[in-house]
CSV table of C-alpha atoms and ligand atoms in Angstrom, one decimal:
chain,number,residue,atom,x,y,z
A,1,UNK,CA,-19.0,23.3,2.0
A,2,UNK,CA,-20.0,22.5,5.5
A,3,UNK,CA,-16.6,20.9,7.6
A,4,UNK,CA,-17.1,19.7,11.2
A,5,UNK,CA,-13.7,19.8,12.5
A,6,UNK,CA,-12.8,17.8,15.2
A,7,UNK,CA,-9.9,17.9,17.2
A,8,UNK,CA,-8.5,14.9,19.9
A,9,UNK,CA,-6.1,15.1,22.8
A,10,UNK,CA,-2.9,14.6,20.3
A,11,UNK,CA,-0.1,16.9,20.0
A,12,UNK,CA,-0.4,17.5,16.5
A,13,UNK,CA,-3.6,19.4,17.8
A,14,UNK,CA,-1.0,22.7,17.2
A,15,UNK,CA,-1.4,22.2,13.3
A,16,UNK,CA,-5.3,22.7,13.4
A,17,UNK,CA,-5.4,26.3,13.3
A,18,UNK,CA,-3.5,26.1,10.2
A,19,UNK,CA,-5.6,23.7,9.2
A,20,UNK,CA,-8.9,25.5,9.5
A,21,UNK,CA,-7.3,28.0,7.8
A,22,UNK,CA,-6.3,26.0,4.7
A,23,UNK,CA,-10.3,24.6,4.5
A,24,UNK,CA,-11.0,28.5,4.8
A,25,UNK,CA,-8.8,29.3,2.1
A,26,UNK,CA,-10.9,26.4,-0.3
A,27,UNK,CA,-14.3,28.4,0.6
A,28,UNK,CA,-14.9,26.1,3.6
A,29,UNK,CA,-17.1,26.9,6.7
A,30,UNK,CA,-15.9,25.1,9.7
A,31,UNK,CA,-17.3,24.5,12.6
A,32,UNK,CA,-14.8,23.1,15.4
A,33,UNK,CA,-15.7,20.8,18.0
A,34,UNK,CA,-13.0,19.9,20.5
A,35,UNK,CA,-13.0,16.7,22.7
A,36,UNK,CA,-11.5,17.8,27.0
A,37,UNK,CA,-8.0,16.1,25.7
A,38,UNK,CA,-7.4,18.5,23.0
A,39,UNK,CA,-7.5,21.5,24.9
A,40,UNK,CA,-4.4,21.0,26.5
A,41,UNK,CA,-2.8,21.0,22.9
A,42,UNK,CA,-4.3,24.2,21.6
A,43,UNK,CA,-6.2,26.8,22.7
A,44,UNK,CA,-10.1,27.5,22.2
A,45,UNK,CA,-9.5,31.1,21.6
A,46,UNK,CA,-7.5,30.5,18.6
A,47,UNK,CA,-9.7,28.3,17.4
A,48,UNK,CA,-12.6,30.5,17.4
A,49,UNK,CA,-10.4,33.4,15.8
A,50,UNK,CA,-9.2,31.1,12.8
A,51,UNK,CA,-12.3,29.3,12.5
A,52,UNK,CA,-14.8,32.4,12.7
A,53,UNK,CA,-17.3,30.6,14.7
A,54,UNK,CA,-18.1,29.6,18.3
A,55,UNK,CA,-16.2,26.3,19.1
A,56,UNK,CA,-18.0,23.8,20.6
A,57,UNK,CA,-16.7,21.0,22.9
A,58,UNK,CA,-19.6,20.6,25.4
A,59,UNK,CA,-22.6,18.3,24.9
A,60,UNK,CA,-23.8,19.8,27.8
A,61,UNK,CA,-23.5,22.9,27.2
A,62,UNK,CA,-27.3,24.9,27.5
A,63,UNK,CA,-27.0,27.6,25.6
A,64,UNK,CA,-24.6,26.3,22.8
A,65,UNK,CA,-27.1,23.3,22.2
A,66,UNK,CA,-30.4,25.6,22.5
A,67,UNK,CA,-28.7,27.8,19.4
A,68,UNK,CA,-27.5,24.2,17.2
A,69,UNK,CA,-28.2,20.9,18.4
A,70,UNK,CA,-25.6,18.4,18.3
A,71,UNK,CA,-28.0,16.6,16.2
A,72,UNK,CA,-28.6,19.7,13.4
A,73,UNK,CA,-24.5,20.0,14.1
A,74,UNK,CA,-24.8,16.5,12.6
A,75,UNK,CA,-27.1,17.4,9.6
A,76,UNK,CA,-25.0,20.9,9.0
A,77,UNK,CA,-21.7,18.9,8.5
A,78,UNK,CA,-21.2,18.0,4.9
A,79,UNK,CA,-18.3,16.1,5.9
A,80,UNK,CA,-17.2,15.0,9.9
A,81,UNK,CA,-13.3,15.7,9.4
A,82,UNK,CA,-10.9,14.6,12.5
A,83,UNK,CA,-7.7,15.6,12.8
A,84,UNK,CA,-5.7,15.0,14.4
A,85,UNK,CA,-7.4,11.4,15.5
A,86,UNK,CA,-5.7,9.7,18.4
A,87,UNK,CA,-6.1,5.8,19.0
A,88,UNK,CA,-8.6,6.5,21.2
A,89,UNK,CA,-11.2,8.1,19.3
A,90,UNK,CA,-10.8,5.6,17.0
A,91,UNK,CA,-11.8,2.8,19.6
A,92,UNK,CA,-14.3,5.0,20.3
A,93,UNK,CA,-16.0,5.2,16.9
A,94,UNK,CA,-15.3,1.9,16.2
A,95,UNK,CA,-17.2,0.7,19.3
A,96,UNK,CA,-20.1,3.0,18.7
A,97,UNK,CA,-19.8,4.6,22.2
A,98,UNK,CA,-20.9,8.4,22.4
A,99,UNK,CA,-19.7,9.5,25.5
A,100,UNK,CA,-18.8,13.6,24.2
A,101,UNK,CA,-19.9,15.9,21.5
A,102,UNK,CA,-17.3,14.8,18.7
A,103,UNK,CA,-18.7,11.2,18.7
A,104,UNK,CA,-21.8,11.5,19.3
A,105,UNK,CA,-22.2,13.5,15.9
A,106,UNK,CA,-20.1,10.7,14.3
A,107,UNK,CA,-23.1,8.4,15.6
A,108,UNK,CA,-25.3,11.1,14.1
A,109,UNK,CA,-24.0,11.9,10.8
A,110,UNK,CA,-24.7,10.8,7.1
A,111,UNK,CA,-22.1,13.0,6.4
A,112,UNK,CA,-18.7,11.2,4.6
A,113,UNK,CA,-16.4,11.1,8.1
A,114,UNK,CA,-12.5,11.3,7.5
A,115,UNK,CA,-10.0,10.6,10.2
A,116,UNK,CA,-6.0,11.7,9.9
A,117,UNK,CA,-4.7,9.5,12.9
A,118,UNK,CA,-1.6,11.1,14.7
A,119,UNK,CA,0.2,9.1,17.7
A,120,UNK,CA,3.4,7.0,18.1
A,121,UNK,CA,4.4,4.9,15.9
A,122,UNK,CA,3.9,2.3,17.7
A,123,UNK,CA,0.3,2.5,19.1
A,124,UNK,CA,-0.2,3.0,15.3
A,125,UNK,CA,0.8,0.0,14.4
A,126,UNK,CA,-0.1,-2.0,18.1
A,127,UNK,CA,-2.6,-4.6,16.2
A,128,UNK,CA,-5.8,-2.9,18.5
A,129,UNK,CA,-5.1,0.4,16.7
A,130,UNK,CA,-4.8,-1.7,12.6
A,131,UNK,CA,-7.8,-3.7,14.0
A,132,UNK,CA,-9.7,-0.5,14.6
A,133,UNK,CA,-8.6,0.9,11.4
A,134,UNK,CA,-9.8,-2.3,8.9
A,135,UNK,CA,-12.9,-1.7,10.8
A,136,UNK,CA,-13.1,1.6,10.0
A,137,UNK,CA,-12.4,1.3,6.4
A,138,UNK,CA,-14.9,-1.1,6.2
A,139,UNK,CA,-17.5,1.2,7.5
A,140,UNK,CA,-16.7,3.9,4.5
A,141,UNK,CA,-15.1,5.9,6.9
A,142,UNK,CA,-12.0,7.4,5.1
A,143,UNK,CA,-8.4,7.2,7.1
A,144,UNK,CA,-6.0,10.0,5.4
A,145,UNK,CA,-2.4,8.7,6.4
A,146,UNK,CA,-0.6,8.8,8.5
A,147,UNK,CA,2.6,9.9,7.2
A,148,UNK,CA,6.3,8.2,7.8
A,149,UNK,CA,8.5,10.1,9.7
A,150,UNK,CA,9.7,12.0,12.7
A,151,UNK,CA,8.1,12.2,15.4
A,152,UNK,CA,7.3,14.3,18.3
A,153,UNK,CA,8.4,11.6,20.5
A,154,UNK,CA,12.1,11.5,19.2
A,155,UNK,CA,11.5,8.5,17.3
A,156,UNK,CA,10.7,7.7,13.7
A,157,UNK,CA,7.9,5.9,12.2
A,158,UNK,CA,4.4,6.1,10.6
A,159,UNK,CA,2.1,7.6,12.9
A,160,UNK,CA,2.5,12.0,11.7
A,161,UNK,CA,-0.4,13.6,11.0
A,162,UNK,CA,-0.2,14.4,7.1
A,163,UNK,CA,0.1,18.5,6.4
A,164,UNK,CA,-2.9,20.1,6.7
A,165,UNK,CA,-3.0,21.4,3.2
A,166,UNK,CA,-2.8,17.8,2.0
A,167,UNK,CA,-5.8,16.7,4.2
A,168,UNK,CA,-7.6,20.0,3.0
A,169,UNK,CA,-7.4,19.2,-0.1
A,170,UNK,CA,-8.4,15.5,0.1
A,171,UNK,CA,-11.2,16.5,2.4
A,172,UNK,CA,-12.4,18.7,-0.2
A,173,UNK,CA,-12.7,15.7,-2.8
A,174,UNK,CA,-14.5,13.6,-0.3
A,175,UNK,CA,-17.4,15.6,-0.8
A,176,UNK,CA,-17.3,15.3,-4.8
A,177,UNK,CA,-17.9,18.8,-5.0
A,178,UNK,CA,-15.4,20.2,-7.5
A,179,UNK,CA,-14.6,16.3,-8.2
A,180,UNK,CA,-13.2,15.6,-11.2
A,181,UNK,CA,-16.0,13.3,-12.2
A,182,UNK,CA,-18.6,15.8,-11.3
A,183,UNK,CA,-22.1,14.8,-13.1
A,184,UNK,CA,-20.5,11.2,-14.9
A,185,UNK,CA,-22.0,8.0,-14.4
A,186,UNK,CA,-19.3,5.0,-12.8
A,187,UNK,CA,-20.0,1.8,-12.5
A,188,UNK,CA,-17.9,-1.0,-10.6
A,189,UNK,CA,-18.1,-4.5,-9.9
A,190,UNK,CA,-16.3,-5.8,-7.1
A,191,UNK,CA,-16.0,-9.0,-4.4
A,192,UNK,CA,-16.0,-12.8,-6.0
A,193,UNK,CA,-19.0,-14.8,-7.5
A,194,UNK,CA,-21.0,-17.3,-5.5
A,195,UNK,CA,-21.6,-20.4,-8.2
A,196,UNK,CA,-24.1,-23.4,-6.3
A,197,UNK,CA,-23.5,-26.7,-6.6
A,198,UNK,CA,-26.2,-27.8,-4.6
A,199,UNK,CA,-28.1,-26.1,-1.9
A,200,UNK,CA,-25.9,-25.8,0.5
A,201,UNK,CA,-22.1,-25.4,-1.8
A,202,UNK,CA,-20.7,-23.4,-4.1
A,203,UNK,CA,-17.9,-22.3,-6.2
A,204,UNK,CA,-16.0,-19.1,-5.3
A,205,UNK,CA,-12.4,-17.5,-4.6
A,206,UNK,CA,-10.4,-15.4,-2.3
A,207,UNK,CA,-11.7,-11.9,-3.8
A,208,UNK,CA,-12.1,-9.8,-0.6
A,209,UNK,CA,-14.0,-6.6,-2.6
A,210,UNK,CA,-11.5,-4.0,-0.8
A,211,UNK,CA,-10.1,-2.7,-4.7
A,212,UNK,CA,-13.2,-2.7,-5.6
A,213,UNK,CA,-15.2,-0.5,-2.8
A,214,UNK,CA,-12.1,1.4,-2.6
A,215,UNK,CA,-12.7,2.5,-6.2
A,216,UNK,CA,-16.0,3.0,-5.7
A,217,UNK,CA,-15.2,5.1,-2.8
A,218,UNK,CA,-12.6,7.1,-4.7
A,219,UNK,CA,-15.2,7.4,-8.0
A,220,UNK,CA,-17.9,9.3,-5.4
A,221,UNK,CA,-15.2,11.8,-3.6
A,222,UNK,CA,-14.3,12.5,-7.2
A,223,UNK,CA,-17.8,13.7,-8.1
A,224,UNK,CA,-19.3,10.9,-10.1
A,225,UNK,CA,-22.6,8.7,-9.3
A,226,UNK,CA,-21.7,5.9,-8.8
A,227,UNK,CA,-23.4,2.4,-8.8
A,228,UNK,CA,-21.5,-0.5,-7.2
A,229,UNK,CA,-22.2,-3.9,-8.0
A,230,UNK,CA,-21.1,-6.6,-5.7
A,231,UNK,CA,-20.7,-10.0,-5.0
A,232,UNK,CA,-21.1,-11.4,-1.5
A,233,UNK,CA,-18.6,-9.6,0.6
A,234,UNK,CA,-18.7,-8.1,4.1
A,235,UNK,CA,-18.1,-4.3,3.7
A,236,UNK,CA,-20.4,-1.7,3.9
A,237,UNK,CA,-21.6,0.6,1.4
A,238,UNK,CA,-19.0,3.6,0.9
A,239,UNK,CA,-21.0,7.0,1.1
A,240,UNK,CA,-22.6,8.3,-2.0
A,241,UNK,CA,-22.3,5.1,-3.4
A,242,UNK,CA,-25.3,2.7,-4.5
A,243,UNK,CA,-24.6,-0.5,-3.6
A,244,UNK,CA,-26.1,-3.6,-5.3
A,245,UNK,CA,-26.2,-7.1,-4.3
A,246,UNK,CA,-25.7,-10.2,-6.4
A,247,UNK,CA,-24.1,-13.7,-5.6
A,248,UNK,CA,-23.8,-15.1,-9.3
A,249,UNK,CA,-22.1,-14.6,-11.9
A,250,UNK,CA,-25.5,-14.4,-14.4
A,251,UNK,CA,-26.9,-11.8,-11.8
A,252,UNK,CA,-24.0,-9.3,-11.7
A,253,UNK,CA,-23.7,-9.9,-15.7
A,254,UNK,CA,-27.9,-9.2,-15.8
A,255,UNK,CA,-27.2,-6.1,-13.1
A,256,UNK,CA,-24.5,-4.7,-14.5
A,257,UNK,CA,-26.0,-4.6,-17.9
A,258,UNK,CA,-29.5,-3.3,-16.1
A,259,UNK,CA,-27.4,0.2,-15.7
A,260,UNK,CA,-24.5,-0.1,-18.1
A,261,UNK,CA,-26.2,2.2,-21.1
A,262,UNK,CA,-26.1,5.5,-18.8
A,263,UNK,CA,-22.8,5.0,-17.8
A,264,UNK,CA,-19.8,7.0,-18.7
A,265,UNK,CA,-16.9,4.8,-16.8
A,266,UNK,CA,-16.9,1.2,-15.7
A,267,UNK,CA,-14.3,-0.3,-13.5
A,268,UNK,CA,-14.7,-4.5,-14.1
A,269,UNK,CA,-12.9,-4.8,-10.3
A,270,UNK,CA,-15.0,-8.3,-9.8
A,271,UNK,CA,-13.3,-11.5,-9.7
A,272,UNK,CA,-16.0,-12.9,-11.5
A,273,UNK,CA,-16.0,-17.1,-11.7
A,274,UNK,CA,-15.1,-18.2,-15.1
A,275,UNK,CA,-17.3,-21.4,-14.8
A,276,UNK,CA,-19.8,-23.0,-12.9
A,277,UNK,CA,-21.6,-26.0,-12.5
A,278,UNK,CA,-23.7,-26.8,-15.3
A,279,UNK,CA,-26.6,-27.9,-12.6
A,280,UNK,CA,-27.3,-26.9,-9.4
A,281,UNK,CA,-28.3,-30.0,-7.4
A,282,UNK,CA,-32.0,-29.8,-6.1
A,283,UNK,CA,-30.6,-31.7,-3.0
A,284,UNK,CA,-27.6,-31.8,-1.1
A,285,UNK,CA,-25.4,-34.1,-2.7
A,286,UNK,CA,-23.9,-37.0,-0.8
A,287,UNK,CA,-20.8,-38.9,-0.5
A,288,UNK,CA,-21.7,-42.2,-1.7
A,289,UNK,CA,-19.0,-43.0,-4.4
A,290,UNK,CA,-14.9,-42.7,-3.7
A,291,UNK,CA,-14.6,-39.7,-6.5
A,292,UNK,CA,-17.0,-37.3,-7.6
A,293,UNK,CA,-16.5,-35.6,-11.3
A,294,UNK,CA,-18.9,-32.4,-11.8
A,295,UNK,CA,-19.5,-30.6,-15.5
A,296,UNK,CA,-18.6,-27.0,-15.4
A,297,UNK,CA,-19.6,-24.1,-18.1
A,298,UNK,CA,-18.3,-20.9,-18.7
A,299,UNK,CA,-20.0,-18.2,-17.3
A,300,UNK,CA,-20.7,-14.6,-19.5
A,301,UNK,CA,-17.7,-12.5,-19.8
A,302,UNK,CA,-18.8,-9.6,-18.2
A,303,UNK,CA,-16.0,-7.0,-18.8
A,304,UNK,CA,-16.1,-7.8,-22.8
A,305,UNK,CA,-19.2,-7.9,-23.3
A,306,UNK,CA,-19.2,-4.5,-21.8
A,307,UNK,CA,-16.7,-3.6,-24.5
A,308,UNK,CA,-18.5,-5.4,-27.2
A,309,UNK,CA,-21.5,-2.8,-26.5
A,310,UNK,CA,-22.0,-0.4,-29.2
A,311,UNK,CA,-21.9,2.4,-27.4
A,312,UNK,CA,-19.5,1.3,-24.5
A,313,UNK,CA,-18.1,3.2,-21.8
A,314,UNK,CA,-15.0,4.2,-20.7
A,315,UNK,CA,-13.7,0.5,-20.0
A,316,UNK,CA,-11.4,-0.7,-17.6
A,317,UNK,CA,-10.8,-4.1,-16.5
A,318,UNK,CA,-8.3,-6.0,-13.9
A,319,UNK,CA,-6.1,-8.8,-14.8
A,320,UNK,CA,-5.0,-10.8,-12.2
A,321,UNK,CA,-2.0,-12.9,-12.5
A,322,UNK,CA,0.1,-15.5,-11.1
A,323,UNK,CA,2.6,-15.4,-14.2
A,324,UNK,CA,4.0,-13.0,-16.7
A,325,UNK,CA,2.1,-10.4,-15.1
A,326,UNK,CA,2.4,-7.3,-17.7
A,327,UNK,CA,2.2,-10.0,-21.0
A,328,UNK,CA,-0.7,-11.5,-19.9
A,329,UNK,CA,-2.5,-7.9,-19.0
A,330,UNK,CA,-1.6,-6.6,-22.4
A,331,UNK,CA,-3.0,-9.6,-23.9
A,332,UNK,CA,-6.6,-9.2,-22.1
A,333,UNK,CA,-6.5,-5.6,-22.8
A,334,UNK,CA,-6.3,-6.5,-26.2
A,335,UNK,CA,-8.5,-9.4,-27.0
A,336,UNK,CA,-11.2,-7.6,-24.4
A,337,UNK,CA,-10.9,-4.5,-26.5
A,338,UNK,CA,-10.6,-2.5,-23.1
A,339,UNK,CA,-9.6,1.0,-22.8
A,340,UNK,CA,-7.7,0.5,-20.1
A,341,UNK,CA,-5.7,-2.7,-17.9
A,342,UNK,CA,-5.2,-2.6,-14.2
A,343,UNK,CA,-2.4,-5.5,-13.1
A,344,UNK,CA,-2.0,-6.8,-10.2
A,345,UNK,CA,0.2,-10.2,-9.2
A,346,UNK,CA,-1.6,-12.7,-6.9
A,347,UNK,CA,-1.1,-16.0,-5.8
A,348,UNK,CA,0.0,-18.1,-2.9
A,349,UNK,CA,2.0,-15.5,-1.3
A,350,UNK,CA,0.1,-12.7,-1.9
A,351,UNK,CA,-2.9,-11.9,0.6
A,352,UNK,CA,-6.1,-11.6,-1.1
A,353,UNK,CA,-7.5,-9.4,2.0
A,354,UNK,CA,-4.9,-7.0,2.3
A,355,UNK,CA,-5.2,-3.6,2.8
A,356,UNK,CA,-2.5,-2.5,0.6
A,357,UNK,CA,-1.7,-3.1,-2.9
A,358,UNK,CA,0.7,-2.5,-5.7
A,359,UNK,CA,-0.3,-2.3,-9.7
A,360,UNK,CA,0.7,-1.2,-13.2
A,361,UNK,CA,-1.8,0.1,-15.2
A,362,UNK,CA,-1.6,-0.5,-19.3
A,363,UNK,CA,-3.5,1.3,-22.4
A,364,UNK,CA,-2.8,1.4,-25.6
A,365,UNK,CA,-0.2,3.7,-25.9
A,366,UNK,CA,1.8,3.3,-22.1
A,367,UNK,CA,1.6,2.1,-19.0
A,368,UNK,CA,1.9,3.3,-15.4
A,369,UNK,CA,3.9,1.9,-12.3
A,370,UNK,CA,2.1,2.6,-8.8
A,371,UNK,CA,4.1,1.5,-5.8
A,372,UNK,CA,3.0,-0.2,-2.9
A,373,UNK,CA,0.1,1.9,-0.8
A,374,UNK,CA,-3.1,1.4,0.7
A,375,UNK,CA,-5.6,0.4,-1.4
A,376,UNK,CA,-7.5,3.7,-0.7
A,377,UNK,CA,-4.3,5.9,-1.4
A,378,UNK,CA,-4.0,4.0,-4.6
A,379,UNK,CA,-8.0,4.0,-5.9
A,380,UNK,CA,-7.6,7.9,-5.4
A,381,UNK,CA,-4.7,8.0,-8.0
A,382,UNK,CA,-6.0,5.6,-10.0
A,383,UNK,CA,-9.2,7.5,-10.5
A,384,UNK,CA,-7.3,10.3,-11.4
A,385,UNK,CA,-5.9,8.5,-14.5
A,386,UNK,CA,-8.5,6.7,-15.3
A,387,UNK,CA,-10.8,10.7,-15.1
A,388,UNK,CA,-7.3,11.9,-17.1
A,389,UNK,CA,-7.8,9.0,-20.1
A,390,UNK,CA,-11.7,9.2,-20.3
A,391,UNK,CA,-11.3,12.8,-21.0
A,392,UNK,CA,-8.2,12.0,-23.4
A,393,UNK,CA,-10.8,9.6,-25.3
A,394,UNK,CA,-13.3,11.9,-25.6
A,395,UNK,CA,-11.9,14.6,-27.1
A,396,UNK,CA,-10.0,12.8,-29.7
A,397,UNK,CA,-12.0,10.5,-32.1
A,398,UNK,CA,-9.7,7.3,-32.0
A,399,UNK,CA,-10.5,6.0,-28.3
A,400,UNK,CA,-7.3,5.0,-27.1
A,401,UNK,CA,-7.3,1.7,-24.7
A,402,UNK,CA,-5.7,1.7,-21.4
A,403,UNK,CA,-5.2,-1.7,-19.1
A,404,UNK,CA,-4.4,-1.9,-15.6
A,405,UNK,CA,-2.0,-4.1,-14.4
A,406,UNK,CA,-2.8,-4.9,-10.2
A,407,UNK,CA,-3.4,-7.8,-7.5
A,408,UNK,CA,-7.3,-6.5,-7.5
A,409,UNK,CA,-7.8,-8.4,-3.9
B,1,LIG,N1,-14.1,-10.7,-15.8
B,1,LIG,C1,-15.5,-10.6,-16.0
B,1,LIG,N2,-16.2,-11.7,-16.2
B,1,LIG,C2,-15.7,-12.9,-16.1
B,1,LIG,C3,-14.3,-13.1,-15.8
B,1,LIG,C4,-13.6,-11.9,-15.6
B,1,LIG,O1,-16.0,-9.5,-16.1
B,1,LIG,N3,-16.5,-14.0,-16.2
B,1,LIG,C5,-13.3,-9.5,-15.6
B,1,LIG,C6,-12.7,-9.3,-14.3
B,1,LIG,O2,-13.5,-8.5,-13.5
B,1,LIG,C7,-11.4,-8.5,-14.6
B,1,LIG,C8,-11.1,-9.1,-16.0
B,1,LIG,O3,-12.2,-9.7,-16.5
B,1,LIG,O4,-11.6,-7.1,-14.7
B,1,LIG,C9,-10.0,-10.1,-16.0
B,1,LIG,O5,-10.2,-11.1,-15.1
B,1,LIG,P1,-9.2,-12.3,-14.8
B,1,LIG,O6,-9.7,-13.2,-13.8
B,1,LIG,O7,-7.8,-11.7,-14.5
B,1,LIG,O8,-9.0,-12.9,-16.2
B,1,LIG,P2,-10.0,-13.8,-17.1
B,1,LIG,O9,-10.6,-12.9,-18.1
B,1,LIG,O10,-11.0,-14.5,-16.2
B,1,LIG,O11,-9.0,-14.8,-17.8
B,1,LIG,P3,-8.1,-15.9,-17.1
B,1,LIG,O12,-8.8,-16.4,-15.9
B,1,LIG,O13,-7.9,-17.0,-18.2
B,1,LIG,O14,-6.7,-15.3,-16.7
């Protein structure tokens, strides 16, 4: 595996030797580009030794660029890794600016890109940095930490760069190469339903689609192919991920079902509307009477009908609850016949478009507790269960059924 290293002006620069080294040890080539600020942080010379190849930091550097581009740099990379990131090259990336060698292959890269952000706990959390990150995320771009603790500054806080044998080892997923879901078949559904009323209203709810890209995300670092299936939502495609439009409920039922048969997981993270109007006025409606009464009919049930299929995948659905939040997820896990329950609580006081989440997952025989994290932290781990229970099924001939408890938005 190809890893573009890059390094920013942050004091946690000192760790990237041992970093290289740790993406060495996993059978990594890396190639280390440097940005002016990092150099006063760690040297270019040790760099180079570690990293077995010349460092580049120059964009105009002749001779470098004569023997690889920064464009072929761009196509090399089989994943643009930067650590540590400061706030600033975040901005940068986030503005699209290419002003040096590091983002400028950013720009040029279909290569996953990873950031693990180091700086002061607060310029991690000023809003300017959290706005940069959402944006990020958004983008597919995958933020690894940063840890809680510490700090070089004398204070403590979230803002450490994680250890560099953690981010070696997520880096390595990223790429799905020795993924755990190497060569299966996942499909996902995520963001709300878009029901018309008439041609210019509809029917919807709060969804957000960040669970659901996030698994989707996590499913492709872990290997799989993976076929997302969205309703209208404003994030971006993760990498190795095929994304597919729909606004109804009937459409992502029809294109879920399209690819369904060659699937080997599917993760029902959609909050799909339960009804909609029985008619779609041709024209806008208008406010002529004091009330207004409207028929509604249920829409397909997408997750159990997946379950209903014959030969149905590994199953998992959501349940999102303002109540009784295990009961009632043990319940749909049941009468869906699922495999597997993810919970999560929402309601009034719960934000829909947060970043983080908390969830319990449920099957037949247990259930899991994951505390609060980000929701791309917590798609990695539940991946890893849900990989850990799909092999379980397989091997045995009684399929055991597993629900996840979670707020899915
Ligand atoms: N789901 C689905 N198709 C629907 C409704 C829900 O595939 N028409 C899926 C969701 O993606 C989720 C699970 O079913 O994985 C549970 O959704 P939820 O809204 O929690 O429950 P419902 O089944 O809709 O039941 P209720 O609204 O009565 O709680």
């Amino acid at each position: 595996m190809n890893v573009l290293l890059g390094i920013t002006g942050g004091i946690a620069a000192y760790k990237a030797p041992d970093l290289v080294r740790r993406l060495r040890e996993r059978g990594a080539d890396v190639q280390v580009v440097m940005t002016a600020s990092a150099e006063e942080f760690v040297t270019a010379t040790a760099l180079q030794a570690v990293s077995g190849r010349q460092l580049r930091s120059n964009l105009w550097d002749k001779d470098a660029e004569a023997a690889m581009s920064h464009i072929e740099l761009a196509r090399w990379a089989d994943v643009v890794l930067i650590a540590p990131a400061t706030a600033e090259v975040m901005a940068r990336i986030v503005s699209g600016g290419a002003p040096d060698l590091l983002t400028t292959i950013c720009l040029a890269t279909e290569a996953p890109i990873a950031l693990a952000p180091a700086m002061n706990h607060v310029m991690w959390n000023n809003v300017a940095t959290q706005t940069n990150r959402e944006i990020l995320e958004q983008r597919g771009i995958h933020i690894l930490g940063p840890d809680v603790g510490s700090q070089a500054c004398g204070e403590t806080g979230a803002g450490r760069m994680l250890e560099p044998d953690r981010i070696a080892a997520t880096v390595f997923s990223l790429t799905g190469g020795e993924g755990i879901l190497l060569g299966r078949m996942v499909v996902v559904t995520a963001g709300p339903t878009r029901e018309p009323i008439d041609p210019v209203r509809y029917l919807t709810n709060r969804s957000s689609g960040k669970m659901g890209f996030a698994i989707a995300s996590a499913a492709a670092a872990a290997g799989a192919d993976v076929i997302l299936v969205s309703g209208p939502v404003s994030i971006a495609a993760p990498p190795r991920v095929e994304l597919r439009h729909v606004e109804t409920a009937e459409e992502m039922f029809a294109a879920v079902h399209e690819v369904i048969d060659a699937a080997d997981i599917f993760v029902s993270a959609a909050a799909v509307a339960d009804y909609r109007p029985a008619k779609c006025a041709a024209q806008k409606i208008k406010k002529n009477d004091e009330s207004l009464s409207m028929d509604l009919v249920r829409c397909p049930d997408i997750l159990a009908s997946v379950a209903r299929l014959q030969r149905a995948p590994f199953t998992v659905g959501f349940a999102a609850e303002t109540q009784d939040l295990k009961q009632n997820a043990r319940a749909k896990l049941e009468n869906k016949g699922l495999d597997m329950i993810i919970a999560n609580s929402v309601g009034a006081d719960t934000v829909f478009d947060s970043d983080d989440n908390t969830v319990s997952v449920l099957w037949a025989g247990g259930e899991k507790d994951f505390p609060l994290a980000t929701k791309q932290d917590l798609s990695r781990d539940l991946i890893e269960l849900v990989a850990e229970h799909f092999y379980a099924v397989r091997s045995t001939s009684s399929q055991p059924k597993l629900t996840v408890i979670s707020n899915n938005d």
